Amino acid sequence: MIELKSVSKVFQTKDIETRALDDICLKINSSEFVSIMGPSGCGKSTLLNLIGLLDQPTAGTILIHDTDVSRMSDREAARFRNKSLGFVFQNFHLVPSLNVMDNVELPLLYGRVAAVERKERVKEVLNMVGLSHRMKHFPSQLSGGQCQRVAIARAIVGHPEIILADEPTGNLDSRMGEEIMDILLELNELGVTVVMVTHDEHIASKTGRIVRLLDGKLV
Ligand code: ADP
Ligand code: ADP
């Protein structure tokens, strides 16, 4: 489903060149749950950003469903992201001025889903993450674990095939981290492909495969 062919990413700032990813070849199958691990600065976020079409490789090709996504225009990339990818971040990235329902509904506003169906979908995913009783709350009124559950609901409301999660448990205590992992594992069992960056060996051990990076190379 996701295939990286000899992918490299070089950042050029003034006279400093950083090879963040060096000739990465990686295949991730449909319905896999993969953890990406490695020390700070080894290229984990860069890799996730490339798979998430938030940045483009300097060399090599990225295929998702046999579509070359590595050189799409911004507009094509945005459409692809909205249709096929869900993002979960360490810091939740919720909109503080919107309540839980409205935060979760956001990705659907870019599509053609009718208002009535949008409300249904929002309720369905909030139910799934166990937050049906917090729909009118604002992010500031929720615990960190609850905020991350809202973020996961928002990530899945468009029914993406792939979830990309960058340290989703990084800001949570271990109990809340376990709850978030349980939700991601449940989604994975329903067939969603999950690619997750984590520093936590215990969290990673629950996933199907661990991919390790060191200085931009796969090890
Ligand atoms: P990780 O997520 O594993 O901590 P990153 O993917 O963020 O690592 O970074 C990999 C390397 O690329 C680091 O040396 C980092 O400094 C460099 N890097 C990342 N993003 C940029 C950027 N936008 N400009 C210049 N260098 C960058
Ligand atoms: P958890 O048990 O997940 O750690 P907390 O102990 O932080 O959650 O919060 C318990 C409950 O109190 C939560 O359901 C949350 O919605 C509510 N709550 C927490 N902080 C606030 C707040 N500042 N205003 C309103 N409700 C809050």
Short mmCIF file of C-alpha atoms and ligand atoms in Angstrom, two decimals:
data_model
loop_
_atom_site.label_atom_id
_atom_site.label_comp_id
_atom_site.label_asym_id
_atom_site.label_seq_id
_atom_site.Cartn_x
_atom_site.Cartn_y
_atom_site.Cartn_z
CA MET A 1 0.00 0.00 0.00
CA ILE A 2 2.83 2.43 0.89
CA GLU A 3 6.13 2.00 -0.91
CA LEU A 4 9.25 4.13 -0.67
CA LYS A 5 11.78 3.52 -3.43
CA SER A 6 15.28 4.87 -2.76
CA VAL A 7 13.90 7.93 -1.02
CA SER A 8 16.32 10.64 0.09
CA LYS A 9 15.62 14.02 1.61
CA VAL A 10 18.26 16.72 1.78
CA PHE A 11 17.62 20.02 3.56
CA GLN A 12 19.69 22.91 2.29
CA THR A 13 19.92 25.95 4.52
CA LYS A 14 22.56 28.47 3.42
CA ASP A 15 25.81 26.50 3.27
CA ILE A 16 24.64 23.69 5.51
CA GLU A 17 23.35 20.52 3.88
CA THR A 18 21.53 17.94 6.00
CA ARG A 19 20.79 14.53 4.57
CA ALA A 20 17.75 13.76 6.74
CA LEU A 21 16.89 10.56 4.84
CA ASP A 22 19.37 8.54 2.84
CA ASP A 23 18.20 6.02 0.25
CA ILE A 24 15.24 4.61 2.17
CA CYS A 25 13.49 1.57 0.70
CA LEU A 26 10.43 0.53 2.66
CA LYS A 27 7.14 -1.25 1.98
CA ILE A 28 4.20 -1.01 4.34
CA ASN A 29 1.33 -3.37 3.62
CA SER A 30 -2.34 -2.64 3.87
CA SER A 31 -3.60 -3.06 7.47
CA GLU A 32 -0.10 -3.08 8.97
CA PHE A 33 0.71 -1.22 12.19
CA VAL A 34 4.29 0.02 11.94
CA SER A 35 6.32 1.92 14.54
CA ILE A 36 9.18 4.16 13.45
CA MET A 37 11.89 4.48 16.09
CA GLY A 38 15.34 5.98 16.44
CA PRO A 39 17.24 8.74 18.25
CA SER A 40 16.38 12.40 17.97
CA GLY A 41 17.32 13.84 14.59
CA CYS A 42 17.49 10.49 12.77
CA GLY A 43 14.76 11.46 10.30
CA LYS A 44 11.55 10.05 11.80
CA SER A 45 9.43 13.17 11.37
CA THR A 46 10.85 13.77 7.92
CA LEU A 47 9.83 10.25 6.92
CA LEU A 48 6.32 10.71 8.29
CA ASN A 49 6.00 14.11 6.58
CA LEU A 50 6.96 12.58 3.24
CA ILE A 51 4.45 9.74 3.59
CA GLY A 52 1.90 12.37 4.65
CA LEU A 53 2.52 14.46 1.54
CA LEU A 54 3.50 17.42 3.69
CA ASP A 55 6.90 17.56 2.00
CA GLN A 56 8.54 16.08 -1.10
CA PRO A 57 11.61 13.85 -1.39
CA THR A 58 14.80 15.19 -2.96
CA ALA A 59 15.23 11.86 -4.75
CA GLY A 60 13.30 8.64 -5.08
CA THR A 61 9.62 7.80 -5.35
CA ILE A 62 6.77 7.29 -2.92
CA LEU A 63 3.81 5.20 -4.01
CA ILE A 64 0.54 4.98 -2.13
CA HIS A 65 -1.88 2.53 -3.72
CA ASP A 66 0.38 2.52 -6.78
CA THR A 67 -0.11 6.26 -7.20
CA ASP A 68 3.11 8.28 -7.31
CA VAL A 69 2.48 10.85 -4.60
CA SER A 70 6.02 12.20 -4.40
CA ARG A 71 5.68 14.99 -6.94
CA MET A 72 2.09 16.10 -6.64
CA SER A 73 1.11 19.75 -6.78
CA ASP A 74 0.02 21.30 -3.48
CA ARG A 75 -3.57 21.11 -4.57
CA GLU A 76 -3.43 17.44 -5.57
CA ALA A 77 -1.57 16.63 -2.35
CA ALA A 78 -4.20 18.41 -0.26
CA ARG A 79 -6.96 16.47 -1.96
CA PHE A 80 -5.13 13.17 -1.47
CA ARG A 81 -4.46 13.93 2.21
CA ASN A 82 -8.08 14.78 2.83
CA LYS A 83 -9.32 11.61 1.16
CA SER A 84 -6.83 8.98 2.27
CA LEU A 85 -4.82 10.13 5.29
CA GLY A 86 -5.57 10.93 8.91
CA PHE A 87 -3.04 12.75 11.10
CA VAL A 88 -2.48 12.53 14.85
CA PHE A 89 0.15 14.72 16.54
CA GLN A 90 1.91 14.80 19.89
CA ASN A 91 0.34 18.15 20.79
CA PHE A 92 -3.18 17.24 19.58
CA HIS A 93 -3.49 20.36 17.35
CA LEU A 94 -7.11 20.97 18.27
CA VAL A 95 -8.68 24.35 17.57
CA PRO A 96 -9.18 25.87 21.05
CA SER A 97 -12.14 28.06 20.05
CA LEU A 98 -14.16 25.12 18.68
CA ASN A 99 -15.95 22.54 20.80
CA VAL A 100 -15.32 18.81 20.44
CA MET A 101 -18.00 18.26 17.79
CA ASP A 102 -16.83 21.16 15.66
CA ASN A 103 -13.18 20.12 15.91
CA VAL A 104 -14.03 16.62 14.72
CA GLU A 105 -16.25 17.91 11.91
CA LEU A 106 -13.50 20.11 10.44
CA PRO A 107 -12.02 17.66 7.87
CA LEU A 108 -15.50 16.99 6.47
CA LEU A 109 -16.07 20.66 5.71
CA TYR A 110 -13.61 20.43 2.80
CA GLY A 111 -15.55 17.59 1.19
CA ARG A 112 -19.05 17.22 -0.13
CA VAL A 113 -20.63 15.49 2.83
CA ALA A 114 -24.08 16.88 3.64
CA ALA A 115 -24.60 18.51 7.04
CA VAL A 116 -26.88 15.79 8.40
CA GLU A 117 -24.41 13.06 7.47
CA ARG A 118 -21.54 15.11 8.91
CA LYS A 119 -23.28 15.19 12.31
CA GLU A 120 -23.91 11.45 12.13
CA ARG A 121 -20.29 10.70 11.32
CA VAL A 122 -19.04 12.96 14.09
CA LYS A 123 -21.26 11.18 16.61
CA GLU A 124 -20.15 7.78 15.31
CA VAL A 125 -16.42 8.49 15.71
CA LEU A 126 -16.83 10.23 19.08
CA ASN A 127 -18.72 7.18 20.25
CA MET A 128 -15.89 5.03 19.04
CA VAL A 129 -13.29 6.92 21.07
CA GLY A 130 -15.61 7.01 24.09
CA LEU A 131 -16.31 10.74 24.15
CA SER A 132 -19.99 10.98 23.23
CA HIS A 133 -20.61 12.66 26.58
CA ARG A 134 -18.13 15.47 25.87
CA MET A 135 -19.37 16.78 22.51
CA LYS A 136 -20.02 20.33 23.69
CA HIS A 137 -16.84 20.63 25.75
CA PHE A 138 -13.95 22.78 24.59
CA PRO A 139 -10.37 21.43 24.45
CA SER A 140 -9.37 23.43 27.56
CA GLN A 141 -12.01 21.51 29.53
CA LEU A 142 -10.58 18.10 28.66
CA SER A 143 -7.68 16.04 29.96
CA GLY A 144 -4.71 15.38 27.65
CA GLY A 145 -5.90 11.85 26.99
CA GLN A 146 -9.35 13.12 26.07
CA CYS A 147 -7.85 15.75 23.74
CA GLN A 148 -5.90 13.03 21.97
CA ARG A 149 -9.05 10.95 21.63
CA VAL A 150 -10.76 13.95 20.02
CA ALA A 151 -7.79 14.27 17.67
CA ILE A 152 -8.10 10.60 16.73
CA ALA A 153 -11.83 11.04 16.11
CA ARG A 154 -10.98 13.96 13.82
CA ALA A 155 -8.34 11.85 12.05
CA ILE A 156 -10.79 9.03 11.29
CA VAL A 157 -13.98 10.98 10.57
CA GLY A 158 -13.19 11.02 6.83
CA HIS A 159 -12.65 7.23 6.89
CA PRO A 160 -9.00 7.34 5.79
CA GLU A 161 -7.14 4.14 4.89
CA ILE A 162 -3.98 5.34 6.58
CA ILE A 163 -3.34 7.02 9.94
CA LEU A 164 -0.03 8.80 10.47
CA ALA A 165 0.73 9.43 14.12
CA ASP A 166 3.75 11.43 15.34
CA GLU A 167 4.44 10.59 19.00
CA PRO A 168 0.71 10.30 19.80
CA THR A 169 1.43 9.23 23.39
CA GLY A 170 4.42 11.54 23.89
CA ASN A 171 2.58 14.06 26.05
CA LEU A 172 0.48 11.60 28.01
CA ASP A 173 1.04 9.66 31.19
CA SER A 174 1.36 5.92 30.76
CA ARG A 175 -2.27 5.13 31.57
CA MET A 176 -3.61 7.59 29.01
CA GLY A 177 -0.95 6.46 26.56
CA GLU A 178 -2.25 2.90 26.89
CA GLU A 179 -5.80 4.11 26.22
CA ILE A 180 -4.67 5.87 23.05
CA MET A 181 -2.77 2.77 21.94
CA ASP A 182 -5.87 0.63 22.53
CA ILE A 183 -7.84 2.90 20.20
CA LEU A 184 -5.15 2.83 17.51
CA LEU A 185 -4.92 -0.97 17.80
CA GLU A 186 -8.69 -1.25 17.48
CA LEU A 187 -8.66 0.93 14.35
CA ASN A 188 -5.87 -1.20 12.95
CA GLU A 189 -7.96 -4.34 13.55
CA LEU A 190 -10.73 -2.70 11.56
CA GLY A 191 -8.28 -2.53 8.66
CA VAL A 192 -6.73 0.92 8.96
CA THR A 193 -3.00 1.06 8.21
CA VAL A 194 -1.16 2.89 11.01
CA VAL A 195 2.33 4.40 10.81
CA MET A 196 3.44 5.78 14.16
CA VAL A 197 6.60 7.52 15.34
CA THR A 198 7.41 6.78 18.97
CA HIS A 199 10.29 6.88 21.46
CA ASP A 200 8.60 4.36 23.71
CA GLU A 201 9.77 0.74 23.30
CA HIS A 202 6.84 -0.57 25.33
CA ILE A 203 4.32 1.25 23.12
CA ALA A 204 6.17 0.13 19.97
CA SER A 205 6.21 -3.50 21.14
CA LYS A 206 2.41 -3.59 20.75
CA THR A 207 2.62 -2.84 17.04
CA GLY A 208 3.19 -5.29 14.21
CA ARG A 209 6.61 -4.12 13.13
CA ILE A 210 9.31 -1.71 14.29
CA VAL A 211 11.29 0.18 11.66
CA ARG A 212 14.50 1.70 13.05
CA LEU A 213 16.31 4.71 11.65
CA LEU A 214 19.82 5.93 12.40
CA ASP A 215 21.30 9.03 10.76
CA GLY A 216 18.71 8.95 8.01
CA LYS A 217 19.27 5.29 7.13
CA LEU A 218 17.15 2.23 7.80
CA VAL A 219 18.85 -0.18 10.18
P1 ADP B 1 13.52 13.15 14.14
O1 ADP B 1 12.07 13.30 13.86
O2 ADP B 1 14.01 11.74 14.05
O3 ADP B 1 13.95 13.79 15.41
P2 ADP B 1 13.80 14.93 11.87
O4 ADP B 1 13.19 14.18 10.76
O5 ADP B 1 13.02 16.00 12.51
O6 ADP B 1 14.33 13.89 12.97
O7 ADP B 1 15.17 15.58 11.36
C1 ADP B 1 16.18 14.85 10.66
C2 ADP B 1 17.34 15.79 10.34
O8 ADP B 1 16.91 16.75 9.38
C3 ADP B 1 17.84 16.57 11.53
O9 ADP B 1 19.25 16.70 11.39
C4 ADP B 1 17.16 17.90 11.37
O10 ADP B 1 17.93 18.93 11.94
C5 ADP B 1 17.08 18.06 9.86
N1 ADP B 1 15.90 18.85 9.46
C6 ADP B 1 14.60 18.50 9.64
N2 ADP B 1 13.78 19.42 9.11
C7 ADP B 1 14.58 20.39 8.58
C8 ADP B 1 14.35 21.62 7.89
N3 ADP B 1 13.11 22.03 7.61
N4 ADP B 1 15.43 22.35 7.50
C9 ADP B 1 16.70 21.93 7.76
N5 ADP B 1 16.98 20.77 8.40
C10 ADP B 1 15.95 20.02 8.81
P1 ADP B 2 -8.73 11.74 33.23
O1 ADP B 2 -9.53 10.99 34.26
O2 ADP B 2 -8.92 11.23 31.83
O3 ADP B 2 -7.31 11.95 33.61
P2 ADP B 2 -9.23 14.36 34.25
O4 ADP B 2 -9.07 13.82 35.61
O5 ADP B 2 -8.27 15.37 33.77
O6 ADP B 2 -9.38 13.20 33.19
O7 ADP B 2 -10.68 15.00 34.13
C1 ADP B 2 -11.82 14.32 34.66
C2 ADP B 2 -13.05 14.93 34.02
O8 ADP B 2 -13.17 16.31 34.37
C3 ADP B 2 -12.95 14.87 32.52
O9 ADP B 2 -14.04 14.13 32.02
C4 ADP B 2 -12.97 16.28 32.02
O10 ADP B 2 -13.90 16.45 30.96
C5 ADP B 2 -13.40 17.10 33.21
N1 ADP B 2 -12.55 18.29 33.28
C6 ADP B 2 -11.20 18.31 33.46
N2 ADP B 2 -10.73 19.57 33.49
C7 ADP B 2 -11.81 20.37 33.31
C8 ADP B 2 -11.99 21.80 33.22
N3 ADP B 2 -10.97 22.65 33.33
N4 ADP B 2 -13.25 22.26 33.03
C9 ADP B 2 -14.28 21.41 32.90
N5 ADP B 2 -14.18 20.07 32.97
C10 ADP B 2 -12.97 19.55 33.17
#
